[in-house]
CSV table of C-alpha atoms in Angstrom, one decimal:
chain,number,residue,atom,x,y,z
A,1,MET,CA,34.1,-15.0,23.8
A,2,MET,CA,30.4,-16.0,23.3
A,3,ASP,CA,29.3,-13.6,26.0
A,4,LEU,CA,31.2,-10.8,24.4
A,5,ARG,CA,29.6,-11.5,21.0
A,6,ARG,CA,26.2,-11.5,22.7
A,7,LEU,CA,27.0,-8.2,24.4
A,8,PHE,CA,27.8,-6.6,21.0
A,9,GLY,CA,24.7,-7.8,19.5
A,10,SER,CA,25.7,-10.5,16.9
A,11,ARG,CA,23.1,-12.7,18.5
A,12,THR,CA,20.3,-10.2,17.7
A,13,ALA,CA,21.4,-9.4,14.2
A,14,SER,CA,18.3,-10.9,12.6
A,15,ALA,CA,18.0,-8.3,9.8
A,16,PRO,CA,20.3,-10.2,7.4
A,17,VAL,CA,18.0,-13.2,7.7
A,18,ALA,CA,14.9,-11.1,7.0
A,19,ARG,CA,16.7,-9.6,4.0
A,20,GLU,CA,17.7,-13.0,2.5
A,21,ARG,CA,14.2,-14.5,3.1
A,22,LEU,CA,12.6,-11.5,1.4
A,23,GLN,CA,14.9,-11.6,-1.6
A,24,ILE,CA,14.2,-15.3,-2.2
A,25,LEU,CA,10.5,-15.0,-1.7
A,26,LEU,CA,10.1,-11.9,-3.9
A,27,ALA,CA,12.2,-13.3,-6.7
A,28,HIS,CA,9.7,-16.2,-6.8
A,29,GLU,CA,6.6,-14.1,-6.5
A,30,ARG,CA,7.6,-11.6,-9.1
A,31,GLY,CA,8.2,-14.5,-11.5
A,32,LEU,CA,4.5,-15.5,-11.1
A,33,ARG,CA,3.2,-12.1,-12.0
A,34,GLY,CA,2.0,-11.3,-15.5
A,35,GLN,CA,1.2,-15.0,-16.0
A,36,PRO,CA,-1.2,-15.1,-13.0
A,37,ASP,CA,-3.0,-18.3,-13.8
A,38,LEU,CA,-0.6,-20.7,-15.6
A,39,LEU,CA,-2.4,-23.7,-14.1
A,40,GLY,CA,-5.8,-22.5,-15.3
A,41,LEU,CA,-4.5,-21.9,-18.8
A,42,LEU,CA,-2.9,-25.4,-18.9
A,43,ARG,CA,-6.1,-27.0,-17.6
A,44,SER,CA,-8.3,-25.4,-20.2
A,45,GLU,CA,-6.0,-26.2,-23.1
A,46,ILE,CA,-5.5,-29.8,-21.9
A,47,LEU,CA,-9.3,-30.1,-21.6
A,48,ALA,CA,-9.8,-28.8,-25.1
A,49,VAL,CA,-7.3,-31.2,-26.7
A,50,VAL,CA,-8.5,-34.3,-24.8
A,51,SER,CA,-12.2,-33.4,-25.5
A,52,ARG,CA,-11.5,-33.7,-29.2
A,53,HIS,CA,-11.2,-37.4,-28.7
A,54,VAL,CA,-13.1,-38.2,-25.5
A,55,VAL,CA,-16.2,-36.8,-24.0
A,56,LEU,CA,-15.1,-35.5,-20.6
A,57,ASP,CA,-16.6,-34.0,-17.5
A,58,PRO,CA,-14.6,-30.7,-17.2
A,59,ASP,CA,-14.7,-31.0,-13.4
A,60,LYS,CA,-12.7,-34.2,-13.7
A,61,VAL,CA,-9.6,-32.6,-15.1
A,62,ILE,CA,-7.2,-31.6,-12.3
A,63,VAL,CA,-3.9,-29.9,-12.9
A,64,ARG,CA,-1.5,-29.5,-10.0
A,65,MET,CA,1.9,-28.1,-9.6
A,66,GLU,CA,4.3,-29.2,-6.9
A,67,ARG,CA,7.3,-27.1,-6.3
A,68,GLY,CA,10.3,-28.9,-4.9
A,69,LYS,CA,13.8,-27.7,-4.0
A,70,THR,CA,15.5,-28.9,-7.1
A,71,VAL,CA,12.6,-30.2,-9.3
A,72,SER,CA,9.0,-29.2,-9.7
A,73,THR,CA,6.4,-31.6,-11.0
A,74,LEU,CA,3.2,-31.0,-13.0
A,75,GLU,CA,0.5,-33.5,-12.3
A,76,VAL,CA,-2.4,-33.9,-14.7
A,77,ASP,CA,-5.2,-36.1,-13.4
A,78,ILE,CA,-8.0,-36.7,-16.0
A,79,GLU,CA,-10.9,-39.0,-15.1
A,80,VAL,CA,-12.4,-40.6,-18.2
A,81,PRO,CA,-15.8,-42.4,-18.2
A,82,ASN,CA,-15.9,-46.2,-18.3
A,83,ASN,CA,-17.6,-46.3,-21.6
A,84,PHE,CA,-14.7,-44.3,-22.9
A,85,GLU,CA,-14.6,-46.2,-26.3
A,86,ARG,CA,-18.2,-45.4,-26.9
A,87,SER,CA,-17.9,-41.8,-26.0
A,88,ARG,CA,-15.0,-41.6,-28.4
A,89,ALA,CA,-17.3,-42.7,-31.2
A,90,VAL,CA,-19.8,-40.2,-30.2
A,91,ALA,CA,-17.2,-37.5,-30.1
A,92,ALA,CA,-16.0,-38.5,-33.6
A,93,THR,CA,-19.4,-38.0,-35.2
B,1,MET,CA,-1.6,21.0,-13.2
B,2,ALA,CA,-3.2,19.0,-10.4
B,3,LYS,CA,-1.5,15.9,-9.2
B,4,VAL,CA,-3.3,12.9,-7.9
B,5,LEU,CA,-1.2,11.0,-5.4
B,6,VAL,CA,-2.2,7.7,-3.8
B,7,VAL,CA,-0.9,6.7,-0.4
B,8,THR,CA,-0.9,2.9,-0.3
B,9,SER,CA,0.8,-0.1,1.2
B,10,GLY,CA,-1.1,-3.4,0.9
B,11,LYS,CA,-0.5,-4.1,4.6
B,12,GLY,CA,-2.7,-2.5,7.2
B,13,GLY,CA,-1.5,-0.5,10.2
B,14,VAL,CA,1.7,0.8,8.6
B,15,GLY,CA,0.7,4.5,8.6
B,16,LYS,CA,-1.2,5.3,5.4
B,17,THR,CA,-3.8,7.6,7.1
B,18,THR,CA,-1.2,9.2,9.3
B,19,THR,CA,0.9,9.8,6.2
B,20,THR,CA,-2.0,11.2,4.1
B,21,ALA,CA,-2.9,13.7,6.9
B,22,ALA,CA,0.7,14.7,7.6
B,23,LEU,CA,1.7,15.2,3.9
B,24,GLY,CA,-1.6,16.9,3.1
B,25,ALA,CA,-1.1,19.4,5.9
B,26,ALA,CA,2.6,19.9,5.1
B,27,LEU,CA,1.8,20.6,1.4
B,28,ALA,CA,-1.0,23.0,2.4
B,29,GLN,CA,1.4,24.8,4.7
B,30,MET,CA,3.6,25.4,1.7
B,31,GLY,CA,0.6,27.2,0.1
B,32,GLU,CA,-0.7,24.4,-2.1
B,33,ARG,CA,-4.4,23.8,-2.4
B,34,VAL,CA,-4.8,20.2,-1.1
B,35,VAL,CA,-7.6,17.8,-0.7
B,36,VAL,CA,-7.2,14.5,1.3
B,37,VAL,CA,-9.7,11.8,0.1
B,38,ASP,CA,-10.6,8.8,2.3
B,39,PHE,CA,-11.1,5.7,0.2
B,40,ASP,CA,-11.7,3.3,3.1
B,41,VAL,CA,-15.4,2.7,2.6
B,42,GLY,CA,-17.0,1.3,5.7
B,43,LEU,CA,-13.9,2.0,7.9
B,44,ARG,CA,-13.3,5.7,7.4
B,45,ASN,CA,-10.7,7.2,9.8
B,46,LEU,CA,-9.0,10.1,7.9
B,47,ASP,CA,-11.8,12.3,9.4
B,48,LEU,CA,-10.7,11.3,12.9
B,49,ILE,CA,-7.0,11.8,12.3
B,50,MET,CA,-7.7,15.2,10.8
B,51,GLY,CA,-10.0,16.1,13.7
B,52,ALA,CA,-13.1,16.6,11.5
B,53,GLU,CA,-15.1,13.6,12.6
B,54,ARG,CA,-18.0,15.7,13.9
B,55,ARG,CA,-18.2,17.8,10.8
B,56,VAL,CA,-19.0,15.1,8.3
B,57,VAL,CA,-22.4,15.6,6.7
B,58,PHE,CA,-22.0,14.1,3.2
B,59,ASP,CA,-19.4,11.7,1.9
B,60,PHE,CA,-17.7,10.4,-1.3
B,61,ILE,CA,-20.5,8.0,-2.2
B,62,ASN,CA,-23.3,10.6,-1.6
B,63,VAL,CA,-21.4,12.7,-4.3
B,64,ALA,CA,-20.8,9.8,-6.6
B,65,GLN,CA,-24.6,8.9,-6.4
B,66,GLY,CA,-25.7,12.5,-7.0
B,67,VAL,CA,-27.2,12.8,-3.5
B,68,ALA,CA,-24.9,15.8,-2.7
B,69,LYS,CA,-22.7,18.2,-4.6
B,70,LEU,CA,-19.0,17.9,-4.2
B,71,SER,CA,-18.8,21.3,-2.6
B,72,GLN,CA,-21.3,20.1,0.1
B,73,ALA,CA,-19.2,17.1,1.0
B,74,LEU,CA,-15.8,18.8,1.1
B,75,ILE,CA,-14.8,19.8,4.7
B,76,ARG,CA,-12.4,22.7,5.1
B,77,ASP,CA,-9.7,22.3,7.7
B,78,LYS,CA,-10.1,24.7,10.7
B,79,ARG,CA,-6.3,25.3,10.9
B,80,LEU,CA,-5.3,25.6,7.3
B,81,GLU,CA,-7.7,27.3,4.9
B,82,ASN,CA,-6.3,25.6,1.7
B,83,LEU,CA,-6.6,22.1,3.2
B,84,TRP,CA,-9.8,20.1,2.6
B,85,LEU,CA,-11.1,16.6,3.4
B,86,LEU,CA,-13.5,14.4,1.4
B,87,PRO,CA,-14.7,11.7,3.8
B,88,ALA,CA,-15.4,8.1,2.9
B,89,SER,CA,-18.9,6.6,3.4
B,90,GLN,CA,-19.5,4.3,6.4
B,91,THR,CA,-21.8,2.1,4.3
B,92,ARG,CA,-21.1,-1.6,4.5
B,93,ASP,CA,-21.8,-2.0,0.8
B,94,LYS,CA,-18.3,-2.1,-0.7
B,95,ASP,CA,-19.8,-2.0,-4.2
B,96,ALA,CA,-21.2,1.4,-3.6
B,97,LEU,CA,-17.9,2.7,-4.9
B,98,THR,CA,-17.7,2.4,-8.7
B,99,ASP,CA,-15.0,3.1,-11.2
B,100,GLU,CA,-17.1,5.6,-12.9
B,101,GLY,CA,-18.0,7.4,-9.7
B,102,VAL,CA,-14.3,7.6,-8.7
B,103,ARG,CA,-13.3,8.9,-12.1
B,104,SER,CA,-15.8,11.7,-12.2
B,105,ILE,CA,-15.0,12.9,-8.6
B,106,ILE,CA,-11.3,12.7,-9.2
B,107,ASP,CA,-11.7,14.7,-12.5
B,108,ASP,CA,-13.7,17.3,-10.6
B,109,LEU,CA,-11.2,17.5,-7.8
B,110,ARG,CA,-8.4,18.0,-10.3
B,111,THR,CA,-10.0,21.3,-11.4
B,112,ARG,CA,-10.2,22.6,-7.8
B,113,PHE,CA,-6.9,21.6,-6.2
B,114,ASP,CA,-3.2,21.3,-6.8
B,115,TRP,CA,-3.0,18.0,-4.9
B,116,VAL,CA,-5.5,15.2,-4.5
B,117,LEU,CA,-4.2,12.8,-1.9
B,118,CYS,CA,-6.0,9.5,-1.9
B,119,ASP,CA,-5.8,7.5,1.3
B,120,SER,CA,-6.1,3.9,0.3
B,121,PRO,CA,-7.6,1.1,2.4
B,122,ALA,CA,-5.4,-1.8,3.2
B,123,GLY,CA,-5.5,-5.0,1.1
B,124,ILE,CA,-5.7,-5.4,-2.7
B,125,GLU,CA,-9.5,-5.4,-3.1
B,126,ARG,CA,-11.8,-3.0,-4.9
B,127,GLY,CA,-11.2,0.0,-2.6
B,128,ALA,CA,-7.5,-0.2,-2.8
B,129,MET,CA,-7.6,-0.7,-6.6
B,130,LEU,CA,-9.9,2.3,-7.0
B,131,ALA,CA,-7.8,4.5,-4.8
B,132,MET,CA,-4.8,3.9,-7.1
B,133,ARG,CA,-6.7,3.8,-10.3
B,134,TYR,CA,-6.4,7.4,-11.4
B,135,ALA,CA,-3.1,8.2,-9.6
B,136,ASP,CA,-0.2,10.1,-11.2
B,137,GLU,CA,2.1,9.4,-8.3
B,138,ALA,CA,2.2,6.9,-5.4
B,139,VAL,CA,3.6,6.9,-2.0
B,140,ILE,CA,4.1,3.4,-0.8
B,141,VAL,CA,4.2,3.4,3.0
B,142,THR,CA,6.5,0.6,4.3
B,143,ASN,CA,7.6,-0.5,7.8
B,144,PRO,CA,11.0,-2.1,8.2
B,145,GLU,CA,9.5,-5.5,8.6
B,146,VAL,CA,9.2,-8.5,6.3
B,147,SER,CA,5.4,-8.7,5.8
B,148,SER,CA,5.2,-5.0,5.0
B,149,VAL,CA,8.0,-5.1,2.5
B,150,ARG,CA,6.5,-8.1,0.8
B,151,ASP,CA,3.1,-6.4,0.5
B,152,SER,CA,4.7,-3.2,-0.8
B,153,ASP,CA,6.4,-5.2,-3.5
B,154,ARG,CA,3.0,-6.6,-4.5
B,155,ILE,CA,1.4,-3.1,-4.5
B,156,ILE,CA,4.3,-1.8,-6.7
B,157,GLY,CA,3.5,-4.5,-9.2
B,158,MET,CA,-0.2,-3.4,-9.3
B,159,LEU,CA,0.7,0.3,-9.7
B,160,ASP,CA,2.7,-0.8,-12.7
B,161,SER,CA,-0.2,-2.8,-14.3
B,162,LYS,CA,-3.6,-1.9,-12.9
B,163,THR,CA,-3.6,2.0,-13.0
B,164,VAL,CA,-5.0,4.0,-15.9
B,165,LYS,CA,-1.5,5.5,-16.4
B,166,ALA,CA,0.0,2.0,-16.7
B,167,GLU,CA,-2.7,0.9,-19.1
B,168,ARG,CA,-1.8,3.9,-21.3
B,169,GLY,CA,1.8,2.8,-21.3
B,170,GLU,CA,2.8,5.6,-19.0
B,171,ARG,CA,4.4,5.3,-15.6
B,172,VAL,CA,3.0,6.2,-12.1
B,173,GLU,CA,5.8,7.9,-10.3
B,174,LYS,CA,6.4,5.8,-7.2
B,175,HIS,CA,8.1,6.7,-3.9
B,176,VAL,CA,8.8,4.6,-0.9
B,177,LEU,CA,8.2,6.2,2.5
B,178,ILE,CA,9.6,4.2,5.4
B,179,THR,CA,7.7,4.7,8.6
B,180,ARG,CA,8.3,3.5,12.2
B,181,TYR,CA,12.0,3.4,11.6
B,182,ASP,CA,14.3,2.9,14.6
B,183,PRO,CA,17.9,3.8,13.6
B,184,ALA,CA,19.4,2.3,16.7
B,185,ARG,CA,17.8,-1.1,16.2
B,186,ALA,CA,18.7,-1.0,12.5
B,187,ALA,CA,22.3,-0.2,13.5
B,188,ARG,CA,22.3,-3.2,15.8
B,189,GLY,CA,21.1,-5.4,12.9
B,190,GLU,CA,17.7,-6.0,14.6
B,191,MET,CA,15.7,-4.2,11.9
B,192,LEU,CA,15.9,-4.1,8.1
B,193,SER,CA,18.1,-1.2,7.1
B,194,ILE,CA,17.0,1.6,4.6
B,195,ASP,CA,19.4,0.2,2.1
B,196,ASP,CA,18.0,-3.3,2.4
B,197,ILE,CA,14.5,-2.1,1.8
B,198,LEU,CA,15.4,0.1,-1.1
B,199,GLU,CA,17.4,-2.6,-2.8
B,200,ILE,CA,14.6,-5.1,-2.4
B,201,LEU,CA,11.9,-2.7,-3.6
B,202,ALA,CA,14.0,-1.0,-6.3
B,203,THR,CA,12.0,2.2,-5.8
B,204,PRO,CA,13.2,5.7,-4.9
B,205,LEU,CA,13.0,6.9,-1.3
B,206,LEU,CA,10.7,9.8,-0.4
B,207,GLY,CA,11.5,9.9,3.3
B,208,ILE,CA,12.2,8.1,6.6
B,209,ILE,CA,9.8,8.7,9.4
B,210,PRO,CA,11.2,7.7,12.8
B,211,GLU,CA,9.2,5.7,15.3
B,212,SER,CA,7.9,8.3,17.7
B,213,GLN,CA,5.4,9.0,20.5
B,214,ASP,CA,4.5,12.2,18.7
B,215,VAL,CA,2.5,10.3,16.1
B,216,LEU,CA,0.1,8.8,18.6
B,217,ARG,CA,0.0,12.1,20.5
B,218,ALA,CA,-1.2,13.9,17.3
B,219,SER,CA,-3.8,11.3,16.4
B,220,ASN,CA,-5.1,11.4,20.0
B,221,VAL,CA,-6.0,15.1,19.5
B,222,GLY,CA,-7.1,14.9,15.9
B,223,SER,CA,-4.3,16.8,14.3
B,224,PRO,CA,-1.9,15.9,11.5
B,225,VAL,CA,1.5,15.3,13.1
B,226,THR,CA,3.0,18.1,10.9
B,227,LEU,CA,0.6,20.6,12.5
B,228,ASN,CA,0.4,19.3,16.0
B,229,ASN,CA,4.1,19.8,16.8
B,230,ALA,CA,6.0,21.0,13.7
B,231,ALA,CA,9.3,20.7,15.5
B,232,CYS,CA,9.1,17.0,16.4
B,233,ALA,CA,11.2,14.4,14.5
B,234,PRO,CA,8.3,12.8,12.6
B,235,ALA,CA,6.9,16.2,11.6
B,236,CYS,CA,10.3,17.3,10.3
B,237,ALA,CA,10.6,14.1,8.3
B,238,TYR,CA,7.1,14.5,6.8
B,239,THR,CA,7.8,18.1,5.9
B,240,ASP,CA,11.0,17.1,4.2
B,241,ALA,CA,9.1,14.4,2.3
B,242,ALA,CA,6.5,17.0,1.2
B,243,ARG,CA,9.2,19.3,0.0
B,244,ARG,CA,10.6,16.4,-2.1
B,245,LEU,CA,7.1,15.9,-3.6
B,246,MET,CA,7.2,19.6,-4.6
B,247,GLY,CA,10.4,18.9,-6.5
B,248,GLU,CA,12.9,20.3,-4.0
B,249,THR,CA,16.1,18.5,-3.3
B,250,VAL,CA,16.3,17.9,0.4
B,251,ALA,CA,19.2,16.0,2.0
B,252,MET,CA,17.9,12.6,3.3
B,253,MET,CA,18.5,12.1,6.9
B,254,VAL,CA,17.0,10.2,9.7
B,255,PRO,CA,15.6,12.6,12.2
B,256,THR,CA,16.2,11.3,15.7
B,257,GLU,CA,14.3,11.8,18.9
B,258,ARG,CA,16.1,13.8,21.5
B,259,LYS,CA,16.3,11.5,24.5
B,260,GLY,CA,16.4,13.3,27.8
B,261,LEU,CA,19.1,12.4,30.4
B,262,ILE,CA,16.5,11.0,32.8
B,263,ASN,CA,15.0,8.7,30.1
B,264,ARG,CA,18.5,7.6,29.1
B,265,LEU,CA,19.4,6.7,32.7
B,266,LEU,CA,16.1,4.8,33.2
B,267,GLY,CA,16.7,3.1,29.8
B,268,ARG,CA,13.3,4.1,28.5
B,269,ARG,CA,12.9,3.7,24.8
B,270,ALA,CA,12.3,6.8,22.8
B,271,ALA,CA,9.6,5.0,20.9
């Protein structure tokens, strides 16, 4: 039975796999278009908000997106200086 | 009214230059005044495929920079009197091509020709963006293969957003041209089918060019495949595609290679 199926080419029918992979990939990639730099936008807005209260080094704000199968996570890593209370006072004046 | 048509793909090696030459020659054979324009700065090849590589004196960038007149850079085909070539520059300076330079040359070509066929470089960088920038229509050359289909999808997105027409809220008329198609392999489920590709790209089909030895044979001798052997399967498919560009309704079929008995017995592939 297996040999017969091989003979008739079911083993080599890889096109359905190609089609499915493309459909999934392109659905994802098309979703990203038009909002090309979501992370960049998030980063600059987060930086603007936090800078109202704390003096920050813009290079120390890292925004990362992890895409999982069921859940995606947005990681925001902001390094604040040790004299953060003082810089706050400076920022307020 | 002149039409500016870009032949593009994203991916390299799928047949953009072959297609530009073949469609240009087929349109010229129908009596249209045609210019094929090479946008691949630094890696020009349309001159070679057209068999005009030894006749290049001035190029696109010479004209854009005012070194030469457009009429001095245009090369008339030796076989078809209403087919012309504007070669790309071999400079390594990719920035030599400017939006303003492209705009003024395309505007000038529009007044002289019925068709301006722009052969895009691969990729999505400056050269490819400028090749599509002023297009009214686009032919997206796609192979029945995942990476080519993905890149075509990306290019379709750019045609809908980065062209002058798109910015004006108009639409670039887009057509997919499938090249290197092997109907036997598609029937066995070894290759994406035409329906698969069209469904994924959601763009109308201009033609199906079968995988064929005739394409390499034509490029070897520097002749567009539609001129080299007008009766071969890929030439017929390109001619049908050109007639569709002219607005004719031509039944879509997959031209097949005639396989000789000896080849069949020996199991040689037609491709």
